[in-house]
mmCIF file of C-alpha atoms and ligand atoms in Angstrom:
data_model
loop_
_atom_site.group_PDB
_atom_site.id
_atom_site.type_symbol
_atom_site.label_atom_id
_atom_site.label_comp_id
_atom_site.label_asym_id
_atom_site.label_seq_id
_atom_site.Cartn_x
_atom_site.Cartn_y
_atom_site.Cartn_z
ATOM 1 C CA UNK A 1 0.000 0.000 0.000
ATOM 2 C CA UNK A 2 1.157 3.525 -0.737
ATOM 3 C CA UNK A 3 2.683 5.411 2.160
ATOM 4 C CA UNK A 4 0.191 8.275 2.054
ATOM 5 C CA UNK A 5 1.694 10.128 5.004
ATOM 6 C CA UNK A 6 5.122 10.214 3.393
ATOM 7 C CA UNK A 7 3.660 11.299 0.057
ATOM 8 C CA UNK A 8 1.671 14.121 1.673
ATOM 9 C CA UNK A 9 4.725 15.434 3.486
ATOM 10 C CA UNK A 10 6.759 15.361 0.266
ATOM 11 C CA UNK A 11 3.996 17.070 -1.711
ATOM 12 C CA UNK A 12 3.781 19.793 0.936
ATOM 13 C CA UNK A 13 7.524 20.446 0.750
ATOM 14 C CA UNK A 14 7.597 20.354 -3.054
ATOM 15 C CA UNK A 15 4.734 22.835 -3.531
ATOM 16 C CA UNK A 16 5.176 25.340 -0.697
ATOM 17 C CA UNK A 17 7.444 27.478 -2.935
ATOM 18 C CA UNK A 18 4.364 28.227 -5.080
ATOM 19 C CA UNK A 19 2.982 30.462 -2.340
ATOM 20 C CA UNK A 20 2.687 34.032 -3.608
ATOM 21 C CA UNK A 21 2.067 32.961 -7.217
ATOM 22 C CA UNK A 22 -1.748 32.962 -6.978
ATOM 23 C CA UNK A 23 -4.295 35.407 -5.598
ATOM 24 C CA UNK A 24 -6.801 35.028 -2.769
ATOM 25 C CA UNK A 25 -10.388 35.600 -4.022
ATOM 26 C CA UNK A 26 -11.412 39.141 -3.180
ATOM 27 C CA UNK A 27 -14.600 39.572 -5.207
ATOM 28 C CA UNK A 28 -16.359 38.330 -2.066
ATOM 29 C CA UNK A 29 -14.921 40.916 0.390
ATOM 30 C CA UNK A 30 -14.985 38.623 3.447
ATOM 31 C CA UNK A 31 -12.860 36.027 1.623
ATOM 32 C CA UNK A 32 -10.119 38.592 0.962
ATOM 33 C CA UNK A 33 -9.217 38.370 4.648
ATOM 34 C CA UNK A 34 -8.151 34.719 4.397
ATOM 35 C CA UNK A 35 -4.491 34.226 5.277
ATOM 36 C CA UNK A 36 -2.835 33.407 1.935
ATOM 37 C CA UNK A 37 -0.205 31.060 3.379
ATOM 38 C CA UNK A 38 -2.632 28.531 4.854
ATOM 39 C CA UNK A 39 -2.052 25.098 3.387
ATOM 40 C CA UNK A 40 -3.294 21.648 4.328
ATOM 41 C CA UNK A 41 -4.154 18.274 2.803
ATOM 42 C CA UNK A 42 -6.104 15.285 4.140
ATOM 43 C CA UNK A 43 -6.438 11.815 2.616
ATOM 44 C CA UNK A 44 -9.219 9.581 3.918
ATOM 45 C CA UNK A 45 -9.145 5.933 2.845
ATOM 46 C CA UNK A 46 -12.240 3.728 2.767
ATOM 47 C CA UNK A 47 -10.672 1.357 5.278
ATOM 48 C CA UNK A 48 -10.659 4.167 7.840
ATOM 49 C CA UNK A 49 -7.154 5.601 7.380
ATOM 50 C CA UNK A 50 -6.690 9.350 7.833
ATOM 51 C CA UNK A 51 -3.500 11.087 6.700
ATOM 52 C CA UNK A 52 -2.908 14.814 7.160
ATOM 53 C CA UNK A 53 -0.374 17.515 6.593
ATOM 54 C CA UNK A 54 -0.226 21.255 7.413
ATOM 55 C CA UNK A 55 -3.441 23.133 8.228
ATOM 56 C CA UNK A 56 -5.598 20.103 7.435
ATOM 57 C CA UNK A 57 -7.853 20.587 10.453
ATOM 58 C CA UNK A 58 -8.449 24.302 10.125
ATOM 59 C CA UNK A 59 -11.839 25.322 8.728
ATOM 60 C CA UNK A 60 -12.235 27.438 5.597
ATOM 61 C CA UNK A 61 -15.071 28.626 3.380
ATOM 62 C CA UNK A 62 -15.858 25.696 1.093
ATOM 63 C CA UNK A 63 -17.666 27.855 -1.508
ATOM 64 C CA UNK A 64 -18.409 25.858 -4.676
ATOM 65 C CA UNK A 65 -17.455 22.511 -3.162
ATOM 66 C CA UNK A 66 -20.883 22.823 -1.491
ATOM 67 C CA UNK A 67 -22.488 22.387 -4.934
ATOM 68 C CA UNK A 68 -21.633 18.684 -4.699
ATOM 69 C CA UNK A 69 -23.743 18.301 -1.558
ATOM 70 C CA UNK A 70 -26.856 20.101 -2.818
ATOM 71 C CA UNK A 71 -26.616 18.323 -6.151
ATOM 72 C CA UNK A 72 -26.440 14.951 -4.333
ATOM 73 C CA UNK A 73 -29.510 15.886 -2.279
ATOM 74 C CA UNK A 74 -31.666 16.831 -5.260
ATOM 75 C CA UNK A 75 -30.348 14.030 -7.497
ATOM 76 C CA UNK A 76 -31.276 11.560 -4.757
ATOM 77 C CA UNK A 77 -34.729 13.130 -4.365
ATOM 78 C CA UNK A 78 -35.611 13.789 -8.025
ATOM 79 C CA UNK A 79 -33.586 11.258 -10.018
ATOM 80 C CA UNK A 80 -33.463 11.794 -13.759
ATOM 81 C CA UNK A 81 -36.222 14.438 -13.670
ATOM 82 C CA UNK A 82 -33.413 16.805 -12.748
ATOM 83 C CA UNK A 83 -32.069 16.661 -16.306
ATOM 84 C CA UNK A 84 -35.060 18.651 -17.545
ATOM 85 C CA UNK A 85 -33.657 21.576 -15.578
ATOM 86 C CA UNK A 86 -29.928 21.297 -16.361
ATOM 87 C CA UNK A 87 -27.458 19.552 -18.664
ATOM 88 C CA UNK A 88 -24.495 17.209 -18.250
ATOM 89 C CA UNK A 89 -21.949 18.892 -20.471
ATOM 90 C CA UNK A 90 -18.830 20.820 -19.521
ATOM 91 C CA UNK A 91 -19.411 24.514 -20.097
ATOM 92 C CA UNK A 92 -15.909 25.506 -21.157
ATOM 93 C CA UNK A 93 -16.682 28.854 -19.525
ATOM 94 C CA UNK A 94 -15.941 30.342 -16.123
ATOM 95 C CA UNK A 95 -18.021 29.371 -13.106
ATOM 96 C CA UNK A 96 -20.139 32.521 -13.097
ATOM 97 C CA UNK A 97 -20.562 33.020 -16.837
ATOM 98 C CA UNK A 98 -23.880 34.210 -18.283
ATOM 99 C CA UNK A 99 -22.932 33.689 -21.880
ATOM 100 C CA UNK A 100 -24.495 30.304 -22.738
ATOM 101 C CA UNK A 101 -27.707 30.771 -20.820
ATOM 102 C CA UNK A 102 -29.534 32.941 -23.329
ATOM 103 C CA UNK A 103 -28.805 30.680 -26.314
ATOM 104 C CA UNK A 104 -29.690 27.608 -24.246
ATOM 105 C CA UNK A 105 -33.026 28.913 -22.923
ATOM 106 C CA UNK A 106 -32.004 29.305 -19.303
ATOM 107 C CA UNK A 107 -30.885 25.653 -18.939
ATOM 108 C CA UNK A 108 -27.421 25.577 -17.317
ATOM 109 C CA UNK A 109 -24.844 23.255 -18.857
ATOM 110 C CA UNK A 110 -24.213 21.281 -15.657
ATOM 111 C CA UNK A 111 -24.859 21.339 -11.877
ATOM 112 C CA UNK A 112 -21.423 22.696 -10.934
ATOM 113 C CA UNK A 113 -21.355 26.062 -12.657
ATOM 114 C CA UNK A 114 -23.112 28.722 -10.589
ATOM 115 C CA UNK A 115 -26.240 28.691 -12.777
ATOM 116 C CA UNK A 116 -26.624 24.920 -12.328
ATOM 117 C CA UNK A 117 -26.024 25.149 -8.600
ATOM 118 C CA UNK A 118 -28.709 27.862 -8.326
ATOM 119 C CA UNK A 119 -31.170 25.518 -10.055
ATOM 120 C CA UNK A 120 -30.235 22.728 -7.592
ATOM 121 C CA UNK A 121 -30.882 25.099 -4.690
ATOM 122 C CA UNK A 122 -34.194 26.114 -6.267
ATOM 123 C CA UNK A 123 -35.179 22.422 -6.412
ATOM 124 C CA UNK A 124 -34.246 22.039 -2.756
ATOM 125 C CA UNK A 125 -36.320 25.096 -1.823
ATOM 126 C CA UNK A 126 -39.291 23.458 -3.600
ATOM 127 C CA UNK A 127 -38.690 20.076 -1.976
ATOM 128 C CA UNK A 128 -38.067 21.056 1.648
ATOM 129 C CA UNK A 129 -39.490 23.442 4.222
ATOM 130 C CA UNK A 130 -36.133 24.476 5.610
ATOM 131 C CA UNK A 131 -33.386 23.979 2.993
ATOM 132 C CA UNK A 132 -30.654 25.535 5.149
ATOM 133 C CA UNK A 133 -31.379 23.124 7.976
ATOM 134 C CA UNK A 134 -31.471 20.170 5.554
ATOM 135 C CA UNK A 135 -28.153 21.091 3.919
ATOM 136 C CA UNK A 136 -26.501 21.463 7.300
ATOM 137 C CA UNK A 137 -27.750 18.158 8.606
ATOM 138 C CA UNK A 138 -26.685 16.364 5.395
ATOM 139 C CA UNK A 139 -23.170 17.802 5.505
ATOM 140 C CA UNK A 140 -22.809 17.110 9.241
ATOM 141 C CA UNK A 141 -23.834 13.512 8.635
ATOM 142 C CA UNK A 142 -21.431 13.081 5.713
ATOM 143 C CA UNK A 143 -18.466 14.586 7.541
ATOM 144 C CA UNK A 144 -19.345 13.031 10.907
ATOM 145 C CA UNK A 145 -18.795 16.469 12.404
ATOM 146 C CA UNK A 146 -21.819 18.006 14.181
ATOM 147 C CA UNK A 147 -19.962 21.330 14.501
ATOM 148 C CA UNK A 148 -19.964 22.144 10.767
ATOM 149 C CA UNK A 149 -21.794 25.434 10.300
ATOM 150 C CA UNK A 150 -22.454 28.407 8.031
ATOM 151 C CA UNK A 151 -20.433 31.603 8.348
ATOM 152 C CA UNK A 152 -23.044 34.340 8.307
ATOM 153 C CA UNK A 153 -20.424 37.090 7.799
ATOM 154 C CA UNK A 154 -19.258 35.429 4.553
ATOM 155 C CA UNK A 155 -22.842 34.740 3.438
ATOM 156 C CA UNK A 156 -23.798 38.402 4.067
ATOM 157 C CA UNK A 157 -20.681 39.637 2.334
ATOM 158 C CA UNK A 158 -21.560 37.625 -0.768
ATOM 159 C CA UNK A 159 -25.200 38.679 -0.641
ATOM 160 C CA UNK A 160 -24.130 42.342 -0.728
ATOM 161 C CA UNK A 161 -21.818 41.833 -3.713
ATOM 162 C CA UNK A 162 -23.259 38.808 -5.538
ATOM 163 C CA UNK A 163 -24.694 40.765 -8.462
ATOM 164 C CA UNK A 164 -23.677 38.163 -10.990
ATOM 165 C CA UNK A 165 -25.413 35.354 -9.136
ATOM 166 C CA UNK A 166 -28.478 37.601 -8.808
ATOM 167 C CA UNK A 167 -28.318 38.191 -12.573
ATOM 168 C CA UNK A 168 -28.038 34.444 -13.261
ATOM 169 C CA UNK A 169 -30.994 33.613 -11.015
ATOM 170 C CA UNK A 170 -33.188 36.383 -12.414
ATOM 171 C CA UNK A 171 -32.265 35.477 -15.969
ATOM 172 C CA UNK A 172 -33.170 31.810 -15.419
ATOM 173 C CA UNK A 173 -36.392 32.908 -13.713
ATOM 174 C CA UNK A 174 -37.316 34.734 -16.916
ATOM 175 C CA UNK A 175 -37.104 31.358 -18.706
ATOM 176 C CA UNK A 176 -39.166 29.650 -16.003
ATOM 177 C CA UNK A 177 -36.171 27.627 -14.742
ATOM 178 C CA UNK A 178 -36.309 29.082 -11.212
ATOM 179 C CA UNK A 179 -39.572 28.196 -9.451
ATOM 180 C CA UNK A 180 -39.153 30.052 -6.196
ATOM 181 C CA UNK A 181 -38.546 33.588 -5.051
ATOM 182 C CA UNK A 182 -35.125 34.643 -6.363
ATOM 183 C CA UNK A 183 -34.096 36.199 -3.036
ATOM 184 C CA UNK A 184 -34.887 32.988 -1.192
ATOM 185 C CA UNK A 185 -32.856 30.907 -3.669
ATOM 186 C CA UNK A 186 -29.895 33.301 -3.493
ATOM 187 C CA UNK A 187 -29.991 33.333 0.294
ATOM 188 C CA UNK A 188 -29.791 29.520 0.425
ATOM 189 C CA UNK A 189 -27.030 29.493 -2.209
ATOM 190 C CA UNK A 190 -24.889 32.102 -0.417
ATOM 191 C CA UNK A 191 -25.290 30.181 2.828
ATOM 192 C CA UNK A 192 -24.286 26.829 1.351
ATOM 193 C CA UNK A 193 -21.187 28.498 -0.124
ATOM 194 C CA UNK A 194 -20.329 29.927 3.311
ATOM 195 C CA UNK A 195 -20.111 26.495 4.980
ATOM 196 C CA UNK A 196 -16.916 26.257 7.044
ATOM 197 C CA UNK A 197 -15.149 22.903 6.887
ATOM 198 C CA UNK A 198 -11.613 21.586 7.167
ATOM 199 C CA UNK A 199 -9.748 19.370 4.693
ATOM 200 C CA UNK A 200 -10.445 16.473 7.061
ATOM 201 C CA UNK A 201 -14.196 17.284 7.201
ATOM 202 C CA UNK A 202 -14.342 17.481 3.411
ATOM 203 C CA UNK A 203 -12.296 14.361 2.749
ATOM 204 C CA UNK A 204 -14.640 12.444 5.061
ATOM 205 C CA UNK A 205 -17.713 14.081 3.505
ATOM 206 C CA UNK A 206 -16.591 13.025 0.008
ATOM 207 C CA UNK A 207 -15.929 9.425 0.999
ATOM 208 C CA UNK A 208 -19.471 8.302 0.038
ATOM 209 C CA UNK A 209 -18.533 9.200 -3.550
ATOM 210 C CA UNK A 210 -15.563 6.826 -3.376
ATOM 211 C CA UNK A 211 -17.861 4.186 -1.905
ATOM 212 C CA UNK A 212 -20.621 3.827 -4.515
ATOM 213 C CA UNK A 213 -22.925 6.328 -2.780
ATOM 214 C CA UNK A 214 -22.787 4.785 0.712
ATOM 215 C CA UNK A 215 -21.306 6.685 3.656
ATOM 216 C CA UNK A 216 -18.571 4.316 4.889
ATOM 217 C CA UNK A 217 -18.822 5.688 8.433
ATOM 218 C CA UNK A 218 -22.564 5.123 8.892
ATOM 219 C CA UNK A 219 -23.486 2.639 6.156
ATOM 220 C CA UNK A 220 -26.202 5.018 4.976
ATOM 221 C CA UNK A 221 -26.852 5.199 1.225
ATOM 222 C CA UNK A 222 -27.092 8.751 -0.178
ATOM 223 C CA UNK A 223 -26.989 7.986 -3.922
ATOM 224 C CA UNK A 224 -27.651 4.814 -5.865
ATOM 225 C CA UNK A 225 -24.594 3.093 -7.313
ATOM 226 C CA UNK A 226 -25.590 4.396 -10.742
ATOM 227 C CA UNK A 227 -26.171 7.962 -9.501
ATOM 228 C CA UNK A 228 -22.797 7.899 -7.772
ATOM 229 C CA UNK A 229 -21.121 6.842 -11.011
ATOM 230 C CA UNK A 230 -22.849 9.723 -12.814
ATOM 231 C CA UNK A 231 -21.940 12.213 -10.101
ATOM 232 C CA UNK A 232 -18.271 11.222 -10.430
ATOM 233 C CA UNK A 233 -18.460 11.518 -14.220
ATOM 234 C CA UNK A 234 -19.809 15.043 -13.851
ATOM 235 C CA UNK A 235 -17.136 15.921 -11.300
ATOM 236 C CA UNK A 236 -14.471 14.696 -13.689
ATOM 237 C CA UNK A 237 -15.819 16.603 -16.691
ATOM 238 C CA UNK A 238 -17.214 19.743 -15.031
ATOM 239 C CA UNK A 239 -15.878 20.047 -11.466
ATOM 240 C CA UNK A 240 -13.110 22.518 -12.211
ATOM 241 C CA UNK A 241 -15.022 24.658 -14.738
ATOM 242 C CA UNK A 242 -12.907 25.597 -17.756
ATOM 243 C CA UNK A 243 -9.919 23.895 -16.172
ATOM 244 C CA UNK A 244 -11.650 20.494 -15.966
ATOM 245 C CA UNK A 245 -9.764 19.131 -18.975
ATOM 246 C CA UNK A 246 -6.471 20.149 -17.425
ATOM 247 C CA UNK A 247 -7.418 18.541 -14.112
ATOM 248 C CA UNK A 248 -8.401 15.281 -15.849
ATOM 249 C CA UNK A 249 -5.159 15.420 -17.810
ATOM 250 C CA UNK A 250 -2.806 16.197 -14.960
ATOM 251 C CA UNK A 251 -4.539 14.489 -11.998
ATOM 252 C CA UNK A 252 -7.170 12.070 -13.279
ATOM 253 C CA UNK A 253 -9.631 12.128 -10.383
ATOM 254 C CA UNK A 254 -13.223 13.391 -10.182
ATOM 255 C CA UNK A 255 -12.985 16.550 -8.110
ATOM 256 C CA UNK A 256 -14.515 19.884 -7.166
ATOM 257 C CA UNK A 257 -12.923 23.209 -6.395
ATOM 258 C CA UNK A 258 -14.114 26.297 -4.562
ATOM 259 C CA UNK A 259 -12.898 29.898 -4.552
ATOM 260 C CA UNK A 260 -12.089 29.515 -0.845
ATOM 261 C CA UNK A 261 -9.070 27.541 -2.101
ATOM 262 C CA UNK A 262 -10.313 24.004 -1.459
ATOM 263 C CA UNK A 263 -10.193 21.077 -3.880
ATOM 264 C CA UNK A 264 -11.864 17.776 -2.937
ATOM 265 C CA UNK A 265 -11.507 14.671 -5.095
ATOM 266 C CA UNK A 266 -12.104 10.924 -4.975
ATOM 267 C CA UNK A 267 -10.543 7.761 -6.235
ATOM 268 C CA UNK A 268 -13.565 5.436 -6.553
ATOM 269 C CA UNK A 269 -13.409 2.317 -4.335
ATOM 270 C CA UNK A 270 -10.338 3.630 -2.557
ATOM 271 C CA UNK A 271 -10.084 7.097 -1.030
ATOM 272 C CA UNK A 272 -11.015 10.758 -0.907
ATOM 273 C CA UNK A 273 -8.609 13.683 -0.654
ATOM 274 C CA UNK A 274 -8.969 17.387 0.062
ATOM 275 C CA UNK A 275 -6.432 20.180 -0.186
ATOM 276 C CA UNK A 276 -6.729 23.793 0.920
ATOM 277 C CA UNK A 277 -4.470 26.620 -0.220
ATOM 278 C CA UNK A 278 -6.349 29.924 -0.667
ATOM 279 C CA UNK A 279 -4.361 31.504 -3.499
ATOM 280 C CA UNK A 280 -6.160 30.892 -6.811
ATOM 281 C CA UNK A 281 -5.072 30.662 -10.421
ATOM 282 C CA UNK A 282 -6.814 32.550 -13.224
ATOM 283 C CA UNK A 283 -9.574 29.893 -13.446
ATOM 284 C CA UNK A 284 -10.532 30.420 -9.808
ATOM 285 C CA UNK A 285 -9.003 27.096 -8.725
ATOM 286 C CA UNK A 286 -6.376 26.745 -6.001
ATOM 287 C CA UNK A 287 -2.973 27.127 -7.659
ATOM 288 C CA UNK A 288 -1.132 25.003 -5.119
ATOM 289 C CA UNK A 289 -4.050 22.578 -4.826
ATOM 290 C CA UNK A 290 -3.920 21.824 -8.551
ATOM 291 C CA UNK A 291 -0.242 20.976 -8.287
ATOM 292 C CA UNK A 292 -0.683 19.004 -5.054
ATOM 293 C CA UNK A 293 -3.379 16.819 -6.641
ATOM 294 C CA UNK A 294 -1.220 16.198 -9.687
ATOM 295 C CA UNK A 295 1.713 15.181 -7.483
ATOM 296 C CA UNK A 296 -0.542 12.930 -5.403
ATOM 297 C CA UNK A 297 -1.630 10.761 -8.336
ATOM 298 C CA UNK A 298 1.849 10.870 -9.860
ATOM 299 C CA UNK A 299 3.641 9.803 -6.681
ATOM 300 C CA UNK A 300 1.115 7.141 -5.678
ATOM 301 C CA UNK A 301 0.642 5.928 -9.247
ATOM 302 C CA UNK A 302 -3.141 5.837 -8.775
ATOM 303 C CA UNK A 303 -5.857 7.622 -10.724
ATOM 304 C CA UNK A 304 -9.031 6.591 -12.502
ATOM 305 C CA UNK A 305 -7.062 6.219 -15.720
HETATM 306 N N1 LIG B 1 -19.941 31.670 -3.934
HETATM 307 C C1 LIG B 1 -19.081 31.707 -5.080
HETATM 308 C C2 LIG B 1 -19.769 32.416 -6.228
HETATM 309 O O1 LIG B 1 -20.914 32.184 -6.449
HETATM 310 C C3 LIG B 1 -18.699 30.317 -5.457
HETATM 311 C C4 LIG B 1 -17.792 30.249 -6.673
HETATM 312 C C5 LIG B 1 -16.750 29.201 -6.580
HETATM 313 O O2 LIG B 1 -16.352 28.733 -5.528
HETATM 314 N N2 LIG B 1 -16.186 28.851 -7.715
HETATM 315 O O3 LIG B 1 -19.190 33.187 -6.909
#
């Protein structure tokens, strides 16, 4: 078996010099205050192993990684009906782009760009009385950490400046692809993005995706085997926006990034991994995280390919 601890320590040492080359997200003012030199990685294996390096247990704003959780909730509840509301194709555009939506009648390309995530949240608002409570309890269950919570300062900060997300939601509403009140949908979306979790929380929370849809800690099924396969396919093709091809090429794992600097990924039937380094590249993905993931599959010799 690979010596994950040794690999993580090597990866940390070999990538730390990249600090200063990226830029912490500042379009959400509260995120601009994140310390740029934070850096951690956790690997969680399905047989219960946990390997960590650096700031792996410090919480950060998970931002778009949260899209995986709300998508899993609505995919589980609605099944293939969901595909009437969104597609399964990579967008080849940035996460908050408006450009395809008009030509494609308000149907987002996939669940992981902002437009698709807003539709997922809209579905959740239709399906549940208290979507924020449901999201929180799902994520706490997945991570096994009852302390996971929203950061209301970050959610408020994004609400005050999230004009693009407001534009996306209103635009889709004009096509009839948002059922609920736009403000309510945006509020739930900004809150899910503000969830504070550590690399260890996220690696544990992603382990059901390495385990055919079943949480290995509790035995609870959250997606069917087939839905889990499809989720991982979407993560591989769309999880890193217009850098998804590069991520498949260099790392070869289904994964999801967030502008808080996190990247979470899985190797089906084996493990989940999460890195956090807040400085981003020009695609809005963690610059060090991209390199760390590449080194992880290179050093261990494992990937889905
Ligand atoms: N909350 C962020 C936004 O909507 C999430 C983007 C991201 O993490 N890529 O802009």
